[in-house]
PDB file of C-alpha atoms in Angstrom:
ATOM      1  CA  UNK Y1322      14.211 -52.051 -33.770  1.00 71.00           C
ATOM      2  CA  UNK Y1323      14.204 -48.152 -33.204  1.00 72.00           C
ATOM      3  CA  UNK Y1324      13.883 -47.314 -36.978  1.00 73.00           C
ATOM      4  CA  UNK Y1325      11.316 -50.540 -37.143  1.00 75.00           C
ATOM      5  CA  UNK Y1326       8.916 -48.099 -34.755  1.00 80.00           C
ATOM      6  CA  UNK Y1327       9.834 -44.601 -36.172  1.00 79.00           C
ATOM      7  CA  UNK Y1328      11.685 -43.678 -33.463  1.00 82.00           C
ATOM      8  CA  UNK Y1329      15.241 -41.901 -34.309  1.00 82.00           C
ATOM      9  CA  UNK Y1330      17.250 -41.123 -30.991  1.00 83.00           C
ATOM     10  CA  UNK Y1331      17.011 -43.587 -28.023  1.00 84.00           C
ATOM     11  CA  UNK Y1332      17.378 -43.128 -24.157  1.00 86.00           C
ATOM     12  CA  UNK Y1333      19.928 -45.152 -22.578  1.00 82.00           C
ATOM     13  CA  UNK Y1334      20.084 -45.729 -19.014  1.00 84.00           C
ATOM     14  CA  UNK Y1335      23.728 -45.461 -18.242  1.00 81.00           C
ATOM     15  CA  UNK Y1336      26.098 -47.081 -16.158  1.00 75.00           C
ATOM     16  CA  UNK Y1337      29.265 -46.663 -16.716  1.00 71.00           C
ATOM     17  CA  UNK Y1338      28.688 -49.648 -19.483  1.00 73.00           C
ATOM     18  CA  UNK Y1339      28.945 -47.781 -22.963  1.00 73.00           C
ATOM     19  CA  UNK Y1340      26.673 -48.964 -25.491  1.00 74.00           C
ATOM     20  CA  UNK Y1341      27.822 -48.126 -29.467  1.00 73.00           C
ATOM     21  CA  UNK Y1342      25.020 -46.270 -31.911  1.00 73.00           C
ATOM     22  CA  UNK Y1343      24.743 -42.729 -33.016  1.00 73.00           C
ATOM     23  CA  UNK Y1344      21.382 -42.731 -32.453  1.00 83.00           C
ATOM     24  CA  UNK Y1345      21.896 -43.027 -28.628  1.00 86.00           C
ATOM     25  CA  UNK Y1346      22.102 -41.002 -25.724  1.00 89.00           C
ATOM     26  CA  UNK Y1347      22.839 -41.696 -22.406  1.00 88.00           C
ATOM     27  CA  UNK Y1348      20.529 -40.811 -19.686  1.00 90.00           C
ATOM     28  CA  UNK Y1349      22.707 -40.513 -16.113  1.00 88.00           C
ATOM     29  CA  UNK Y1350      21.901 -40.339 -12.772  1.00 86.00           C
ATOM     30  CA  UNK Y1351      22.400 -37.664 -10.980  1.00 82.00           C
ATOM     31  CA  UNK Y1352      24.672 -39.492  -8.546  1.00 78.00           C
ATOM     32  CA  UNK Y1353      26.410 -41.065 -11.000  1.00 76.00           C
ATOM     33  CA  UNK Y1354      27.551 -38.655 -12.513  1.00 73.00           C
ATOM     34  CA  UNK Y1355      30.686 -37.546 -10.392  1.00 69.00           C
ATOM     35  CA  UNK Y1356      31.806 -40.911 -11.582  1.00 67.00           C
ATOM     36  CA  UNK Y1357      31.101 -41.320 -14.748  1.00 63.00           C
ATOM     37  CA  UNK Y1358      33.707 -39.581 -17.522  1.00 66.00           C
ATOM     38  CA  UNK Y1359      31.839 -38.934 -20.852  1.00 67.00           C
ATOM     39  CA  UNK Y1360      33.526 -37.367 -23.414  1.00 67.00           C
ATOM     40  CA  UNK Y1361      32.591 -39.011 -26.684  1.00 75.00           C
ATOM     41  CA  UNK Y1362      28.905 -39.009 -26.340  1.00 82.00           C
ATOM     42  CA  UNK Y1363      25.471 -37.030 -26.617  1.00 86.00           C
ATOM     43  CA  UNK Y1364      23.933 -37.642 -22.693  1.00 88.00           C
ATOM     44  CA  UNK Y1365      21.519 -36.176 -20.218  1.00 91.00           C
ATOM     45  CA  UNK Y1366      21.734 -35.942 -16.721  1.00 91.00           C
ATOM     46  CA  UNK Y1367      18.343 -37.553 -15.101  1.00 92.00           C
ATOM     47  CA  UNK Y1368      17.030 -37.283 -11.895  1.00 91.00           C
ATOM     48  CA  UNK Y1369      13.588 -38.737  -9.962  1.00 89.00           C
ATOM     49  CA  UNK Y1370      14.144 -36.988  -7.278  1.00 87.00           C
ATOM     50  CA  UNK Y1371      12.236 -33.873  -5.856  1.00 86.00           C
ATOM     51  CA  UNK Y1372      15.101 -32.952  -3.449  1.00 84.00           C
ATOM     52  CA  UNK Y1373      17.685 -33.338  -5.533  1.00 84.00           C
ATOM     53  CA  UNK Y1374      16.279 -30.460  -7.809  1.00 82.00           C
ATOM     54  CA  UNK Y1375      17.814 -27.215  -6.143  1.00 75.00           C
ATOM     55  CA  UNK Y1376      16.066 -23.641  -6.284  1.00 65.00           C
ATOM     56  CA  UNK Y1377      15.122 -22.420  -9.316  1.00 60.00           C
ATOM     57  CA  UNK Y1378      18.168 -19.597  -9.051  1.00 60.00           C
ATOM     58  CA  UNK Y1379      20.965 -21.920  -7.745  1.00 63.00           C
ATOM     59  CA  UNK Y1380      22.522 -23.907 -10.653  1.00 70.00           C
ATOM     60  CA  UNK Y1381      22.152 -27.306 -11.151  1.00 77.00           C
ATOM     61  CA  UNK Y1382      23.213 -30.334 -13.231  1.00 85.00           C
ATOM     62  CA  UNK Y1383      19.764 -31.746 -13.925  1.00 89.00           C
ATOM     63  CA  UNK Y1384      18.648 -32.040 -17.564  1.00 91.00           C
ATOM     64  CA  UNK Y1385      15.520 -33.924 -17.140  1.00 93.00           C
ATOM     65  CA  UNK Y1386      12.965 -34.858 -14.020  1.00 93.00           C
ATOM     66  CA  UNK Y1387      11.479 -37.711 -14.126  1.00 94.00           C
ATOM     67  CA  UNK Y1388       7.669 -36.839 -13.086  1.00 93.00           C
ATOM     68  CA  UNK Y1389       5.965 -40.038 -11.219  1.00 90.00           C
ATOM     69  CA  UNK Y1390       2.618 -37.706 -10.234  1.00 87.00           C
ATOM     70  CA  UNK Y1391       2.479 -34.741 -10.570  1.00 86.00           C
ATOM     71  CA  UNK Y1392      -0.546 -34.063  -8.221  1.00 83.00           C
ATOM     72  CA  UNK Y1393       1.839 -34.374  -5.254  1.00 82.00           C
ATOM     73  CA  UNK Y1394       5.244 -32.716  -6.485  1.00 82.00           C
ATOM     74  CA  UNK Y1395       3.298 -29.651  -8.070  1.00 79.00           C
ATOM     75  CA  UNK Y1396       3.682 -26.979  -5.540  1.00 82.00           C
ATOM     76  CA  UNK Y1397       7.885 -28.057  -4.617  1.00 86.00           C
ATOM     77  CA  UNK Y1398       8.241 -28.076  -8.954  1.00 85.00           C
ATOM     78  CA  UNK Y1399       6.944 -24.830  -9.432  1.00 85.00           C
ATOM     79  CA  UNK Y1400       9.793 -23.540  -6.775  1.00 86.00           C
ATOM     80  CA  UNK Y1401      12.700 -25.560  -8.021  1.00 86.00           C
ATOM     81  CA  UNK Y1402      11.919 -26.014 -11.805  1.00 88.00           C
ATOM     82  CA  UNK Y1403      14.187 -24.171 -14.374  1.00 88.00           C
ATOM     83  CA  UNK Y1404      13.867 -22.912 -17.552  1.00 90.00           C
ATOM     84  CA  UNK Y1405      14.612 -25.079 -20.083  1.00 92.00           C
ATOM     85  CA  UNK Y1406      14.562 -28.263 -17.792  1.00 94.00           C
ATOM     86  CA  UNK Y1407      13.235 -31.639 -18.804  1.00 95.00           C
ATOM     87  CA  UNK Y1408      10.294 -33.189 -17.123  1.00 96.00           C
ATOM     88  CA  UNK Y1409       9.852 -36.722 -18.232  1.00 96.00           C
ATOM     89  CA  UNK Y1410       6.664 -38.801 -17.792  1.00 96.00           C
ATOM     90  CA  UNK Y1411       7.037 -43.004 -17.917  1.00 95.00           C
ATOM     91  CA  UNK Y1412       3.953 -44.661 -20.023  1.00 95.00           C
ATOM     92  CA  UNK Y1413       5.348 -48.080 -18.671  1.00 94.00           C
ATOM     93  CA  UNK Y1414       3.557 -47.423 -15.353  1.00 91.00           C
ATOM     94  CA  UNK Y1415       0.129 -46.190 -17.001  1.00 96.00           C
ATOM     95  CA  UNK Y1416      -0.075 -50.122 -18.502  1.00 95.00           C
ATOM     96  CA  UNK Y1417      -0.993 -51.365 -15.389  1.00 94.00           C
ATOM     97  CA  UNK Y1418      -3.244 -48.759 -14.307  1.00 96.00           C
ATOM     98  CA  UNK Y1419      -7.563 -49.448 -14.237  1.00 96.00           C
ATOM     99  CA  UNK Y1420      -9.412 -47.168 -17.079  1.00 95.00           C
ATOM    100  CA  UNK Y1421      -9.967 -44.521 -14.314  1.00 96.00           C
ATOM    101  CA  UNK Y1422      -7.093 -43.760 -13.301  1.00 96.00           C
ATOM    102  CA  UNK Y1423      -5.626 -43.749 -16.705  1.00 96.00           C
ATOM    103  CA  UNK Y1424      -8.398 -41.005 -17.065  1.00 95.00           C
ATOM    104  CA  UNK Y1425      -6.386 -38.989 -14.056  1.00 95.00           C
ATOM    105  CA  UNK Y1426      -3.494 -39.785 -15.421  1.00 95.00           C
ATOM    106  CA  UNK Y1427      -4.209 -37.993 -18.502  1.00 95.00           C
ATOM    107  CA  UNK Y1428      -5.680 -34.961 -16.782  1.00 94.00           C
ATOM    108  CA  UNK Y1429      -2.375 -34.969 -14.699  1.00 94.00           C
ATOM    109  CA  UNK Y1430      -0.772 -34.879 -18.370  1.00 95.00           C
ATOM    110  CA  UNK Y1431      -2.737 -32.085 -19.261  1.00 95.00           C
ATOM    111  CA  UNK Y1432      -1.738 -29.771 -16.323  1.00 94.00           C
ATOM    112  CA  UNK Y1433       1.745 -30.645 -16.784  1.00 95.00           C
ATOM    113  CA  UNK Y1434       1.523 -29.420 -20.328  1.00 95.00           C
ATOM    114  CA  UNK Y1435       0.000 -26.240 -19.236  1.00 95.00           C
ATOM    115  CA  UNK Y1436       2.745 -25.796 -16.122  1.00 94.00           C
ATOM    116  CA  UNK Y1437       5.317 -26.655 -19.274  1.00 95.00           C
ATOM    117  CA  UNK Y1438       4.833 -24.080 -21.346  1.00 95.00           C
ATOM    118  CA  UNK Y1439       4.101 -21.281 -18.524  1.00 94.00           C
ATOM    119  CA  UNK Y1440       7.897 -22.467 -16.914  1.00 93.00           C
ATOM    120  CA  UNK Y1441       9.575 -22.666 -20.252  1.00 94.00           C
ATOM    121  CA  UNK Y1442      10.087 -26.561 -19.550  1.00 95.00           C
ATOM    122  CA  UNK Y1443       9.940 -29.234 -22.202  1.00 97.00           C
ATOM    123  CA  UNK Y1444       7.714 -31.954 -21.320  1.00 96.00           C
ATOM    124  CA  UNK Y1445       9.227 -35.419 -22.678  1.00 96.00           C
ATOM    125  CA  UNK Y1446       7.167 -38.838 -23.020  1.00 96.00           C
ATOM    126  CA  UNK Y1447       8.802 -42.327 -22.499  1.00 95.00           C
ATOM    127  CA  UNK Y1448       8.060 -45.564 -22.866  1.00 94.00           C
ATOM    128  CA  UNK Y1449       9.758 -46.278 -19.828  1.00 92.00           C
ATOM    129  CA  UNK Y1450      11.158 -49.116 -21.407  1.00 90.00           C
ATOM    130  CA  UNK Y1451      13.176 -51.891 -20.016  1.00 88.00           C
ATOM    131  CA  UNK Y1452      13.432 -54.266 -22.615  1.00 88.00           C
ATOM    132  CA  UNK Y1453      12.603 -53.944 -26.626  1.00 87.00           C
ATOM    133  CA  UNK Y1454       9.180 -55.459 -25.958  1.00 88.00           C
ATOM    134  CA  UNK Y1455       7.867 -52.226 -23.850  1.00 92.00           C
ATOM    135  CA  UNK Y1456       8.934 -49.978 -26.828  1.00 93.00           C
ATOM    136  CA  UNK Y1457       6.021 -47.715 -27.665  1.00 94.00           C
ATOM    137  CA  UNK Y1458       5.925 -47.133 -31.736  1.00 93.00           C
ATOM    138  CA  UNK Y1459       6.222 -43.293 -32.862  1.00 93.00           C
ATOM    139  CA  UNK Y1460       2.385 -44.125 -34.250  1.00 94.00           C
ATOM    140  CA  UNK Y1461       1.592 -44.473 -30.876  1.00 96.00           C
ATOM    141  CA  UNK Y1462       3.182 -41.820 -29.122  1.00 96.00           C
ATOM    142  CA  UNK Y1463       1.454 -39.670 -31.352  1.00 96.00           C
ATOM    143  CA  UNK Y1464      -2.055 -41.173 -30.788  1.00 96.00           C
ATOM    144  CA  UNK Y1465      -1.023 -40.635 -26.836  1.00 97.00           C
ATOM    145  CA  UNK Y1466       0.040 -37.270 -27.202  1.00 97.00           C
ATOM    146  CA  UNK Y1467      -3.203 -36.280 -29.612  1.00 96.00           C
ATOM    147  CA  UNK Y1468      -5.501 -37.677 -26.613  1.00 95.00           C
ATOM    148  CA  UNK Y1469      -3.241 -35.135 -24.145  1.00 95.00           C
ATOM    149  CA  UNK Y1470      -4.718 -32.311 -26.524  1.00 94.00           C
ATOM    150  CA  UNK Y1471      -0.808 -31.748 -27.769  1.00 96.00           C
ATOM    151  CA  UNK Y1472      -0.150 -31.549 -31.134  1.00 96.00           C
ATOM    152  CA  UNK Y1473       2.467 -33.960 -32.471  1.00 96.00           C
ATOM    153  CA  UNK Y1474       4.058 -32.571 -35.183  1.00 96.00           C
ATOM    154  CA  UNK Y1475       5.262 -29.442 -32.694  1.00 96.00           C
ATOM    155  CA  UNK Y1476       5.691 -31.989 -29.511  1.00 96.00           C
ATOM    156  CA  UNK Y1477       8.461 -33.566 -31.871  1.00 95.00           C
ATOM    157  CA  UNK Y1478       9.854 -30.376 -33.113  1.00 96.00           C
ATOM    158  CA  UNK Y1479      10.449 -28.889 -29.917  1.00 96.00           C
ATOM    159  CA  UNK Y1480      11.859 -32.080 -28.465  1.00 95.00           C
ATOM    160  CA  UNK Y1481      14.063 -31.936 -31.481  1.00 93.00           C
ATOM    161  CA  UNK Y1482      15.261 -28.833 -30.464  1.00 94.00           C
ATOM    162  CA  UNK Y1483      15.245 -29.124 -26.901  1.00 94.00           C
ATOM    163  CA  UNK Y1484      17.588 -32.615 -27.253  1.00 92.00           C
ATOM    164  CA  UNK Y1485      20.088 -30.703 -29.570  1.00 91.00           C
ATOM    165  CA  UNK Y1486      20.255 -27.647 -27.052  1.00 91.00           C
ATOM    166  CA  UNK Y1487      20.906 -30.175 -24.164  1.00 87.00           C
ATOM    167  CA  UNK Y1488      23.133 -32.725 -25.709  1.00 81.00           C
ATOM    168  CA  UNK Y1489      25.197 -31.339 -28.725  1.00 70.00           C
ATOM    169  CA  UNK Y1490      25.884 -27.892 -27.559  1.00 61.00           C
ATOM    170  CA  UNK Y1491      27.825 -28.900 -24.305  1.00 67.00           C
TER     171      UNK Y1491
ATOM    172  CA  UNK J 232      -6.834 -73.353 -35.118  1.00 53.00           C
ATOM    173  CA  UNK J 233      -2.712 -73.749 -34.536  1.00 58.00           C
ATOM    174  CA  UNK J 234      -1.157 -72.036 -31.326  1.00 61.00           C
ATOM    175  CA  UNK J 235      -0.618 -68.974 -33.438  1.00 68.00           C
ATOM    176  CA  UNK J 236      -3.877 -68.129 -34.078  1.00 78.00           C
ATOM    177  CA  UNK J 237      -5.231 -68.723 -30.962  1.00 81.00           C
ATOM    178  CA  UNK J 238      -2.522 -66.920 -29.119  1.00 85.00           C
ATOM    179  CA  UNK J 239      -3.491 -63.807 -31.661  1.00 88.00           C
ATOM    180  CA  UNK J 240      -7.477 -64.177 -31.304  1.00 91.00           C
ATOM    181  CA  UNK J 241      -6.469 -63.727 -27.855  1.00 92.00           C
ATOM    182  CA  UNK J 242      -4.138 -60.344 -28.080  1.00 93.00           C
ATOM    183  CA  UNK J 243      -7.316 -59.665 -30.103  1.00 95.00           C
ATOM    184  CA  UNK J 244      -9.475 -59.661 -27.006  1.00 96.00           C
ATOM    185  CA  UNK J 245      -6.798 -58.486 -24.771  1.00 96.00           C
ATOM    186  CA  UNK J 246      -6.752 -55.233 -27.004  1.00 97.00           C
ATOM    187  CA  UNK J 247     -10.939 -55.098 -27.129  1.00 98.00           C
ATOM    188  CA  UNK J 248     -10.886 -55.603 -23.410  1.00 97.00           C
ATOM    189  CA  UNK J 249      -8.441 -52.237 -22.678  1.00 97.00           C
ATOM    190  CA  UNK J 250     -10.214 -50.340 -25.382  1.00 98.00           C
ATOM    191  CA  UNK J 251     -13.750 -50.838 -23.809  1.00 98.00           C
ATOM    192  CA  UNK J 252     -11.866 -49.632 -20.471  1.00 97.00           C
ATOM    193  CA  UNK J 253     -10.095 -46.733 -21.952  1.00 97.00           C
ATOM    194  CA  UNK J 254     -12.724 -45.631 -24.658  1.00 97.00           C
ATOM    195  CA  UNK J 255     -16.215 -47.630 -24.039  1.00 97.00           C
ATOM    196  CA  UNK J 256     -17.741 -50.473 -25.517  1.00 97.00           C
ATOM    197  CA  UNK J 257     -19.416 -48.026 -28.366  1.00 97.00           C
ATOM    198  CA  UNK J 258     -16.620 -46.924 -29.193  1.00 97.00           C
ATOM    199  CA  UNK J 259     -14.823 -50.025 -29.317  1.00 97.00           C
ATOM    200  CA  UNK J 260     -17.655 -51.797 -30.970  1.00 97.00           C
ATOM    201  CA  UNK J 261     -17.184 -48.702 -33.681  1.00 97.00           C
ATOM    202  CA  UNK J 262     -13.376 -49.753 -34.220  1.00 97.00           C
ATOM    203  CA  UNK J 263     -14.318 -53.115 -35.723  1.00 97.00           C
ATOM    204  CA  UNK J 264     -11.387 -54.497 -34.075  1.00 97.00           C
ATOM    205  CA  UNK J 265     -10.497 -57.904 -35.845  1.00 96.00           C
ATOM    206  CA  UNK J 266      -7.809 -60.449 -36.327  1.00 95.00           C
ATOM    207  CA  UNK J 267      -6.352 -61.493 -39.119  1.00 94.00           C
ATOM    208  CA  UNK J 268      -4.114 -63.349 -39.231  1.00 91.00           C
ATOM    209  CA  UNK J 269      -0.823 -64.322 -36.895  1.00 89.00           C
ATOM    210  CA  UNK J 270       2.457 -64.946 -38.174  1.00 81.00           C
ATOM    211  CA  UNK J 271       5.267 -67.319 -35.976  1.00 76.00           C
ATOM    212  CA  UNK J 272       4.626 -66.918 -32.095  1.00 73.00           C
ATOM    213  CA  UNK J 273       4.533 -63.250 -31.498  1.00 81.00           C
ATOM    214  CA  UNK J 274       3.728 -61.329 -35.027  1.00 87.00           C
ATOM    215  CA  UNK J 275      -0.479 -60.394 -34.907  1.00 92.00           C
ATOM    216  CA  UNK J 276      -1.312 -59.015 -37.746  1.00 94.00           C
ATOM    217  CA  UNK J 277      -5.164 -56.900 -37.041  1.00 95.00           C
ATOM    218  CA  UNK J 278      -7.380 -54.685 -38.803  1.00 96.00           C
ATOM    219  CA  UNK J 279      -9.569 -51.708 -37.428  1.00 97.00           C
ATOM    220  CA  UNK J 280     -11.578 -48.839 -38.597  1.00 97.00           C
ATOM    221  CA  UNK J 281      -9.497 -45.724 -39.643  1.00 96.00           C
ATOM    222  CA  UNK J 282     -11.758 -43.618 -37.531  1.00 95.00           C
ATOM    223  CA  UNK J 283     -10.884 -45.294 -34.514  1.00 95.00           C
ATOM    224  CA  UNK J 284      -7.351 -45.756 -35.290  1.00 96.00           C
ATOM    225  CA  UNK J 285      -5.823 -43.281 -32.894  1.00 96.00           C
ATOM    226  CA  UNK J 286      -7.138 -45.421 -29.762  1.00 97.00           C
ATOM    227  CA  UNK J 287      -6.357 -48.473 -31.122  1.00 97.00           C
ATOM    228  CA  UNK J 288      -2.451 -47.325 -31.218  1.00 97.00           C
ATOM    229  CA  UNK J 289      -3.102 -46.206 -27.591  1.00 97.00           C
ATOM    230  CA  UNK J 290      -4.523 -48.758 -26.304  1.00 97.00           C
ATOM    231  CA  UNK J 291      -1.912 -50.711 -27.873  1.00 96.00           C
ATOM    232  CA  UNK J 292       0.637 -48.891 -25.647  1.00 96.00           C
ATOM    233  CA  UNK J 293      -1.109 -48.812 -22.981  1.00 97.00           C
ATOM    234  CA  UNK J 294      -1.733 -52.823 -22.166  1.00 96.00           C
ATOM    235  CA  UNK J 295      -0.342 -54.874 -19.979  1.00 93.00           C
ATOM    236  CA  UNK J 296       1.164 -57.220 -21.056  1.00 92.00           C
ATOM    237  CA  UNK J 297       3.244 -55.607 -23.379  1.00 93.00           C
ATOM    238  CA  UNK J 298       1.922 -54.978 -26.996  1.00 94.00           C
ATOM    239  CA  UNK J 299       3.975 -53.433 -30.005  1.00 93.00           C
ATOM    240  CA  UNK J 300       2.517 -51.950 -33.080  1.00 93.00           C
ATOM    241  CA  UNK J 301       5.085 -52.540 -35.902  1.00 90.00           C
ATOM    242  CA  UNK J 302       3.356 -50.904 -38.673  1.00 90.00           C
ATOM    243  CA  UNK J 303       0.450 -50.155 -40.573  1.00 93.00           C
ATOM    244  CA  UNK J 304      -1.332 -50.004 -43.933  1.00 93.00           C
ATOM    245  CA  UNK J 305      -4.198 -49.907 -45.434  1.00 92.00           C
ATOM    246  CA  UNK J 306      -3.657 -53.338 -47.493  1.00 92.00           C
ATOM    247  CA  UNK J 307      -2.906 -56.283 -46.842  1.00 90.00           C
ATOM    248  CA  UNK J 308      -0.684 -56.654 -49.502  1.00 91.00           C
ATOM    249  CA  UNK J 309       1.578 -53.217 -48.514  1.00 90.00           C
ATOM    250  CA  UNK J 310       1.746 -54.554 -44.747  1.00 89.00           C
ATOM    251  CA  UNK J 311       3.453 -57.875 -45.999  1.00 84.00           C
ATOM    252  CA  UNK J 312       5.960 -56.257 -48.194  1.00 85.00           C
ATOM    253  CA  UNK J 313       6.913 -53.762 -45.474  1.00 82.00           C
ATOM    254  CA  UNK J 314       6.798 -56.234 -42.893  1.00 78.00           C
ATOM    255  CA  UNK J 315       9.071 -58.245 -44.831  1.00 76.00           C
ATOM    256  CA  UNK J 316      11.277 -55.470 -45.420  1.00 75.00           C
ATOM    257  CA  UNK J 317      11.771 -55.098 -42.140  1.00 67.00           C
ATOM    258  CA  UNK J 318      12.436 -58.620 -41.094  1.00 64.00           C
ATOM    259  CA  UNK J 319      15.308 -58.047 -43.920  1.00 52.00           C
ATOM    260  CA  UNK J 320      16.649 -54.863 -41.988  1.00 55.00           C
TER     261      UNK J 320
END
């Protein structure tokens, strides 16, 4: 279904059930991870949240933040964000949102952007997706991300880039 | 009109409906939104203007319920072949 919507590498929410495909990674919780032993597979360690992001000079295990708004974790990000850190936003939750505050939403996206590239940070879109019928086509995501005022061709690049810094070199 | 075709006249609306909200009724009166054809119980196959094509595929994403765009072309003809092809795969 993936390669059906253009999309090559998937998220997987992991735990501790493995799921076979190269084009996979897993995505694990923070808290799992202690627990989980992964040896034999590309994966990112996710978190939603705030606190469990430390200072921006301690080290930490967290590839990716899950963003929910960004309006009310902006000031505590800017202290604990790192460079080179993930921060994910879910489209799954903008579905259900009225035309005006998919408006905010995408001024939210905007600022994120912005507070992205001034941190070094590599801002990451998702479906959100919970079953295959929530996928969002690569079409789309690049309609979405053209409305954001980013351009697609170097969103993908940089994600590109970003996922084979994270996941391959470890 | 079989169940098909009704269900897809109404994904048609659905997607009008969340375009209007997203974009405005101009706009979405612009796109030329309309439906095709359906194929089985969940394949809607719809046509737009290219100029508006962009918040078509986002409003597409961005309606509840659920709504997946499979592909796209420019014929008729192309979009059967490919969707066929992928039925294959």
């Amino acid at each position: 279904m993936a390669k059906n919507l253009a999309i090559d590498i998937l998220g997987f929410g992991y735990n501790n059930t493995k799921v076979e495909g190269e084009n996979i990674i897993y995505r694990i919780n923070v808290k799992l991870l202690s627990s989980s032993v992964i040896t034999d597979h590309p994966y990112l360690v996710v978190s939603e949240n705030i606190n469990e992001l430390r200072s921006s000079t301690a080290s930490s295990p967290i590839d990716l933040f899950v963003v929910r708004d960004f309006q009310r974790v902006d000031n505590t990000l800017k202290m604990k964000v790192k460079s080179g850190m993930g921060l994910e936003v879910h489209l799954a939750n903008v579905r259900k949102m009225t035309g005006w505050q998919v408006g905010k939403w995408l001024n939210q996206i905007r600022k994120l952007y912005k507070f992205c590239k001034s941190t070094n940070c590599q801002i990451i879109f998702s479906s959100g997706a919970t079953s295959v019928l929530e996928m969002i086509s690569g079409p789309s995501f690049d309609a979405i991300l053209k409305i954001c005022d980013i351009a697609p061709e170097s969103y993908w690049r940089e994600l590109g880039d970003w996922i084979e810094s994270k996941c391959y070199m470890r | 009109m079989h169940g098909g075709q009704q269900d897809g006249i109404e994904i048609v609306d659905l997607i009008k409906e969340r375009n209007s909200e997203l974009f405005g009724y101009i706009s979405t009166e612009r796109s030329s939104i309309r439906f095709i054809q359906s194929q089985g119980v969940n394949l809607v196959i719809i046509s737009c203007k290219l100029k508006g094509l962009d918040n078509i595929l986002s409003t597409i994403a961005l309606t509840d319920p659920p709504l997946v765009t499979l592909h796209m072309s420019g014929t008729l003809k192309r979009l059967g072949k490919s969707i066929l092809s992928k039925e294959l795969t």
